[in-house]
Amino acid sequence: MRWAWWLLAYASLGLGIIGIVVPGLPTVPFVLLSAFAAARGSERLHARLLAHRQFGPMIRDWQAHGAVRRRAKWLAVSMMSACAVIMFLTSPKLWMAMTGTSIMTVVAIWLWRRPEPPDDRGAR
């Protein structure tokens, strides 16, 4: 079963990396999934992800507290809003843009309901 976790970890990381440059494909959920799977299938990858300059703090916050930093929340909601505007301007059918925007709205609500890390709560 360890090989399945290993495969999921690397596949998720690959999708997360692709998501950096492909609009609409999220990066953070795939990196978090990669860290989760790597903890069960690849100690080396898990250690590398935790030590990563960009992803490490985010993964540690999520693992320790299920938390997301306020800056990341604002960035995610801003990007989802931009994508919603683009969808409404370019979708051939209104229902397509409305469906995508509805899904992003649910994700944004869920995201803002996540706690902030203890060291980040007083920041502003």
JSON list of C-alpha atoms in Angstrom, two decimals:
[
{"chain": "A", "resi": 1, "resn": "MET", "atom": "CA", "xyz": [0.00, 0.00, 0.00]},
{"chain": "A", "resi": 2, "resn": "ARG", "atom": "CA", "xyz": [2.97, 2.30, 0.53]},
{"chain": "A", "resi": 3, "resn": "TRP", "atom": "CA", "xyz": [3.53, 2.55, -3.24]},
{"chain": "A", "resi": 4, "resn": "ALA", "atom": "CA", "xyz": [-0.05, 3.86, -3.70]},
{"chain": "A", "resi": 5, "resn": "TRP", "atom": "CA", "xyz": [0.60, 6.67, -1.18]},
{"chain": "A", "resi": 6, "resn": "TRP", "atom": "CA", "xyz": [3.92, 7.38, -2.92]},
{"chain": "A", "resi": 7, "resn": "LEU", "atom": "CA", "xyz": [2.19, 7.58, -6.32]},
{"chain": "A", "resi": 8, "resn": "LEU", "atom": "CA", "xyz": [-0.57, 9.82, -4.96]},
{"chain": "A", "resi": 9, "resn": "ALA", "atom": "CA", "xyz": [2.03, 12.10, -3.32]},
{"chain": "A", "resi": 10, "resn": "TYR", "atom": "CA", "xyz": [4.03, 12.62, -6.50]},
{"chain": "A", "resi": 11, "resn": "ALA", "atom": "CA", "xyz": [0.98, 12.87, -8.77]},
{"chain": "A", "resi": 12, "resn": "SER", "atom": "CA", "xyz": [-0.57, 15.50, -6.47]},
{"chain": "A", "resi": 13, "resn": "LEU", "atom": "CA", "xyz": [2.66, 17.44, -6.32]},
{"chain": "A", "resi": 14, "resn": "GLY", "atom": "CA", "xyz": [2.88, 17.34, -10.12]},
{"chain": "A", "resi": 15, "resn": "LEU", "atom": "CA", "xyz": [-0.66, 18.69, -10.44]},
{"chain": "A", "resi": 16, "resn": "GLY", "atom": "CA", "xyz": [0.12, 21.38, -7.88]},
{"chain": "A", "resi": 17, "resn": "ILE", "atom": "CA", "xyz": [3.17, 22.48, -9.83]},
{"chain": "A", "resi": 18, "resn": "ILE", "atom": "CA", "xyz": [1.15, 22.57, -13.06]},
{"chain": "A", "resi": 19, "resn": "GLY", "atom": "CA", "xyz": [-1.47, 24.61, -11.18]},
{"chain": "A", "resi": 20, "resn": "ILE", "atom": "CA", "xyz": [1.08, 27.37, -10.66]},
{"chain": "A", "resi": 21, "resn": "VAL", "atom": "CA", "xyz": [0.90, 28.25, -14.35]},
{"chain": "A", "resi": 22, "resn": "VAL", "atom": "CA", "xyz": [-2.51, 26.91, -15.45]},
{"chain": "A", "resi": 23, "resn": "PRO", "atom": "CA", "xyz": [-5.41, 29.18, -14.52]},
{"chain": "A", "resi": 24, "resn": "GLY", "atom": "CA", "xyz": [-8.25, 27.38, -12.80]},
{"chain": "A", "resi": 25, "resn": "LEU", "atom": "CA", "xyz": [-6.11, 24.49, -11.55]},
{"chain": "A", "resi": 26, "resn": "PRO", "atom": "CA", "xyz": [-5.47, 25.03, -7.82]},
{"chain": "A", "resi": 27, "resn": "THR", "atom": "CA", "xyz": [-2.00, 24.64, -6.35]},
{"chain": "A", "resi": 28, "resn": "VAL", "atom": "CA", "xyz": [-2.51, 24.62, -2.58]},
{"chain": "A", "resi": 29, "resn": "PRO", "atom": "CA", "xyz": [-4.99, 21.71, -2.29]},
{"chain": "A", "resi": 30, "resn": "PHE", "atom": "CA", "xyz": [-2.74, 19.50, -4.39]},
{"chain": "A", "resi": 31, "resn": "VAL", "atom": "CA", "xyz": [0.35, 20.40, -2.35]},
{"chain": "A", "resi": 32, "resn": "LEU", "atom": "CA", "xyz": [-1.54, 19.68, 0.88]},
{"chain": "A", "resi": 33, "resn": "LEU", "atom": "CA", "xyz": [-2.73, 16.35, -0.54]},
{"chain": "A", "resi": 34, "resn": "SER", "atom": "CA", "xyz": [0.83, 15.59, -1.58]},
{"chain": "A", "resi": 35, "resn": "ALA", "atom": "CA", "xyz": [2.10, 16.25, 1.95]},
{"chain": "A", "resi": 36, "resn": "PHE", "atom": "CA", "xyz": [-0.65, 14.06, 3.41]},
{"chain": "A", "resi": 37, "resn": "ALA", "atom": "CA", "xyz": [0.16, 11.17, 1.08]},
{"chain": "A", "resi": 38, "resn": "ALA", "atom": "CA", "xyz": [3.93, 11.64, 1.40]},
{"chain": "A", "resi": 39, "resn": "ALA", "atom": "CA", "xyz": [3.67, 11.31, 5.18]},
{"chain": "A", "resi": 40, "resn": "ARG", "atom": "CA", "xyz": [2.36, 7.80, 4.53]},
{"chain": "A", "resi": 41, "resn": "GLY", "atom": "CA", "xyz": [4.39, 6.82, 1.48]},
{"chain": "A", "resi": 42, "resn": "SER", "atom": "CA", "xyz": [7.59, 8.85, 1.14]},
{"chain": "A", "resi": 43, "resn": "GLU", "atom": "CA", "xyz": [9.39, 10.17, 4.20]},
{"chain": "A", "resi": 44, "resn": "ARG", "atom": "CA", "xyz": [11.94, 11.87, 1.94]},
{"chain": "A", "resi": 45, "resn": "LEU", "atom": "CA", "xyz": [9.33, 13.81, -0.05]},
{"chain": "A", "resi": 46, "resn": "HIS", "atom": "CA", "xyz": [7.46, 14.71, 3.13]},
{"chain": "A", "resi": 47, "resn": "ALA", "atom": "CA", "xyz": [10.63, 16.12, 4.69]},
{"chain": "A", "resi": 48, "resn": "ARG", "atom": "CA", "xyz": [11.39, 18.09, 1.51]},
{"chain": "A", "resi": 49, "resn": "LEU", "atom": "CA", "xyz": [7.89, 19.56, 1.42]},
{"chain": "A", "resi": 50, "resn": "LEU", "atom": "CA", "xyz": [8.08, 20.59, 5.09]},
{"chain": "A", "resi": 51, "resn": "ALA", "atom": "CA", "xyz": [11.47, 22.22, 4.50]},
{"chain": "A", "resi": 52, "resn": "HIS", "atom": "CA", "xyz": [10.35, 24.04, 1.34]},
{"chain": "A", "resi": 53, "resn": "ARG", "atom": "CA", "xyz": [10.58, 27.83, 1.61]},
{"chain": "A", "resi": 54, "resn": "GLN", "atom": "CA", "xyz": [7.11, 28.51, 0.14]},
{"chain": "A", "resi": 55, "resn": "PHE", "atom": "CA", "xyz": [5.10, 25.38, 0.88]},
{"chain": "A", "resi": 56, "resn": "GLY", "atom": "CA", "xyz": [6.62, 24.38, 4.25]},
{"chain": "A", "resi": 57, "resn": "PRO", "atom": "CA", "xyz": [4.94, 27.00, 6.49]},
{"chain": "A", "resi": 58, "resn": "MET", "atom": "CA", "xyz": [1.56, 26.43, 4.81]},
{"chain": "A", "resi": 59, "resn": "ILE", "atom": "CA", "xyz": [1.80, 22.66, 5.26]},
{"chain": "A", "resi": 60, "resn": "ARG", "atom": "CA", "xyz": [2.91, 22.95, 8.89]},
{"chain": "A", "resi": 61, "resn": "ASP", "atom": "CA", "xyz": [0.03, 25.37, 9.67]},
{"chain": "A", "resi": 62, "resn": "TRP", "atom": "CA", "xyz": [-2.44, 22.97, 8.09]},
{"chain": "A", "resi": 63, "resn": "GLN", "atom": "CA", "xyz": [-1.05, 19.88, 9.83]},
{"chain": "A", "resi": 64, "resn": "ALA", "atom": "CA", "xyz": [-0.81, 21.51, 13.26]},
{"chain": "A", "resi": 65, "resn": "HIS", "atom": "CA", "xyz": [-4.01, 23.59, 13.33]},
{"chain": "A", "resi": 66, "resn": "GLY", "atom": "CA", "xyz": [-6.03, 23.02, 10.15]},
{"chain": "A", "resi": 67, "resn": "ALA", "atom": "CA", "xyz": [-5.27, 26.70, 9.64]},
{"chain": "A", "resi": 68, "resn": "VAL", "atom": "CA", "xyz": [-4.79, 29.00, 6.66]},
{"chain": "A", "resi": 69, "resn": "ARG", "atom": "CA", "xyz": [-3.03, 32.36, 6.88]},
{"chain": "A", "resi": 70, "resn": "ARG", "atom": "CA", "xyz": [-5.10, 35.48, 6.21]},
{"chain": "A", "resi": 71, "resn": "ARG", "atom": "CA", "xyz": [-2.86, 36.54, 3.31]},
{"chain": "A", "resi": 72, "resn": "ALA", "atom": "CA", "xyz": [-3.46, 33.18, 1.60]},
{"chain": "A", "resi": 73, "resn": "LYS", "atom": "CA", "xyz": [-7.21, 33.54, 2.10]},
{"chain": "A", "resi": 74, "resn": "TRP", "atom": "CA", "xyz": [-7.23, 37.00, 0.51]},
{"chain": "A", "resi": 75, "resn": "LEU", "atom": "CA", "xyz": [-5.08, 35.81, -2.39]},
{"chain": "A", "resi": 76, "resn": "ALA", "atom": "CA", "xyz": [-7.30, 32.79, -3.02]},
{"chain": "A", "resi": 77, "resn": "VAL", "atom": "CA", "xyz": [-10.52, 34.80, -2.93]},
{"chain": "A", "resi": 78, "resn": "SER", "atom": "CA", "xyz": [-9.00, 37.48, -5.19]},
{"chain": "A", "resi": 79, "resn": "MET", "atom": "CA", "xyz": [-7.98, 34.88, -7.76]},
{"chain": "A", "resi": 80, "resn": "MET", "atom": "CA", "xyz": [-11.38, 33.18, -7.60]},
{"chain": "A", "resi": 81, "resn": "SER", "atom": "CA", "xyz": [-13.07, 36.56, -8.12]},
{"chain": "A", "resi": 82, "resn": "ALA", "atom": "CA", "xyz": [-10.90, 37.28, -11.14]},
{"chain": "A", "resi": 83, "resn": "CYS", "atom": "CA", "xyz": [-11.71, 33.84, -12.56]},
{"chain": "A", "resi": 84, "resn": "ALA", "atom": "CA", "xyz": [-15.44, 34.46, -12.00]},
{"chain": "A", "resi": 85, "resn": "VAL", "atom": "CA", "xyz": [-15.27, 37.74, -13.93]},
{"chain": "A", "resi": 86, "resn": "ILE", "atom": "CA", "xyz": [-13.40, 36.04, -16.77]},
{"chain": "A", "resi": 87, "resn": "MET", "atom": "CA", "xyz": [-15.97, 33.22, -16.84]},
{"chain": "A", "resi": 88, "resn": "PHE", "atom": "CA", "xyz": [-18.88, 35.65, -17.05]},
{"chain": "A", "resi": 89, "resn": "LEU", "atom": "CA", "xyz": [-17.16, 37.52, -19.87]},
{"chain": "A", "resi": 90, "resn": "THR", "atom": "CA", "xyz": [-16.19, 34.46, -21.90]},
{"chain": "A", "resi": 91, "resn": "SER", "atom": "CA", "xyz": [-18.63, 31.61, -21.16]},
{"chain": "A", "resi": 92, "resn": "PRO", "atom": "CA", "xyz": [-20.88, 30.68, -24.06]},
{"chain": "A", "resi": 93, "resn": "LYS", "atom": "CA", "xyz": [-23.78, 29.98, -21.67]},
{"chain": "A", "resi": 94, "resn": "LEU", "atom": "CA", "xyz": [-24.67, 31.92, -18.53]},
{"chain": "A", "resi": 95, "resn": "TRP", "atom": "CA", "xyz": [-25.33, 28.74, -16.53]},
{"chain": "A", "resi": 96, "resn": "MET", "atom": "CA", "xyz": [-21.70, 27.67, -17.05]},
{"chain": "A", "resi": 97, "resn": "ALA", "atom": "CA", "xyz": [-20.34, 30.82, -15.45]},
{"chain": "A", "resi": 98, "resn": "MET", "atom": "CA", "xyz": [-22.92, 30.64, -12.68]},
{"chain": "A", "resi": 99, "resn": "THR", "atom": "CA", "xyz": [-22.02, 27.03, -11.87]},
{"chain": "A", "resi": 100, "resn": "GLY", "atom": "CA", "xyz": [-18.30, 27.75, -11.66]},
{"chain": "A", "resi": 101, "resn": "THR", "atom": "CA", "xyz": [-18.87, 30.89, -9.61]},
{"chain": "A", "resi": 102, "resn": "SER", "atom": "CA", "xyz": [-21.19, 29.03, -7.24]},
{"chain": "A", "resi": 103, "resn": "ILE", "atom": "CA", "xyz": [-18.55, 26.38, -6.62]},
{"chain": "A", "resi": 104, "resn": "MET", "atom": "CA", "xyz": [-15.90, 29.03, -6.00]},
{"chain": "A", "resi": 105, "resn": "THR", "atom": "CA", "xyz": [-18.27, 30.82, -3.60]},
{"chain": "A", "resi": 106, "resn": "VAL", "atom": "CA", "xyz": [-18.72, 27.64, -1.55]},
{"chain": "A", "resi": 107, "resn": "VAL", "atom": "CA", "xyz": [-14.94, 27.13, -1.48]},
{"chain": "A", "resi": 108, "resn": "ALA", "atom": "CA", "xyz": [-14.38, 30.76, -0.41]},
{"chain": "A", "resi": 109, "resn": "ILE", "atom": "CA", "xyz": [-16.89, 30.43, 2.44]},
{"chain": "A", "resi": 110, "resn": "TRP", "atom": "CA", "xyz": [-15.25, 27.20, 3.59]},
{"chain": "A", "resi": 111, "resn": "LEU", "atom": "CA", "xyz": [-11.80, 28.83, 3.36]},
{"chain": "A", "resi": 112, "resn": "TRP", "atom": "CA", "xyz": [-12.78, 31.86, 5.45]},
{"chain": "A", "resi": 113, "resn": "ARG", "atom": "CA", "xyz": [-14.25, 29.54, 8.09]},
{"chain": "A", "resi": 114, "resn": "ARG", "atom": "CA", "xyz": [-10.83, 27.91, 8.57]},
{"chain": "A", "resi": 115, "resn": "PRO", "atom": "CA", "xyz": [-8.90, 29.23, 11.58]},
{"chain": "A", "resi": 116, "resn": "GLU", "atom": "CA", "xyz": [-5.76, 31.30, 11.22]},
{"chain": "A", "resi": 117, "resn": "PRO", "atom": "CA", "xyz": [-2.50, 30.03, 12.71]},
{"chain": "A", "resi": 118, "resn": "PRO", "atom": "CA", "xyz": [-1.94, 31.17, 16.33]},
{"chain": "A", "resi": 119, "resn": "ASP", "atom": "CA", "xyz": [0.99, 33.44, 15.41]},
{"chain": "A", "resi": 120, "resn": "ASP", "atom": "CA", "xyz": [-1.01, 35.05, 12.58]},
{"chain": "A", "resi": 121, "resn": "ARG", "atom": "CA", "xyz": [-4.23, 36.00, 14.43]},
{"chain": "A", "resi": 122, "resn": "GLY", "atom": "CA", "xyz": [-3.01, 39.35, 15.72]},
{"chain": "A", "resi": 123, "resn": "ALA", "atom": "CA", "xyz": [-1.29, 40.30, 12.48]},
{"chain": "A", "resi": 124, "resn": "ARG", "atom": "CA", "xyz": [-2.61, 43.13, 10.38]}
]
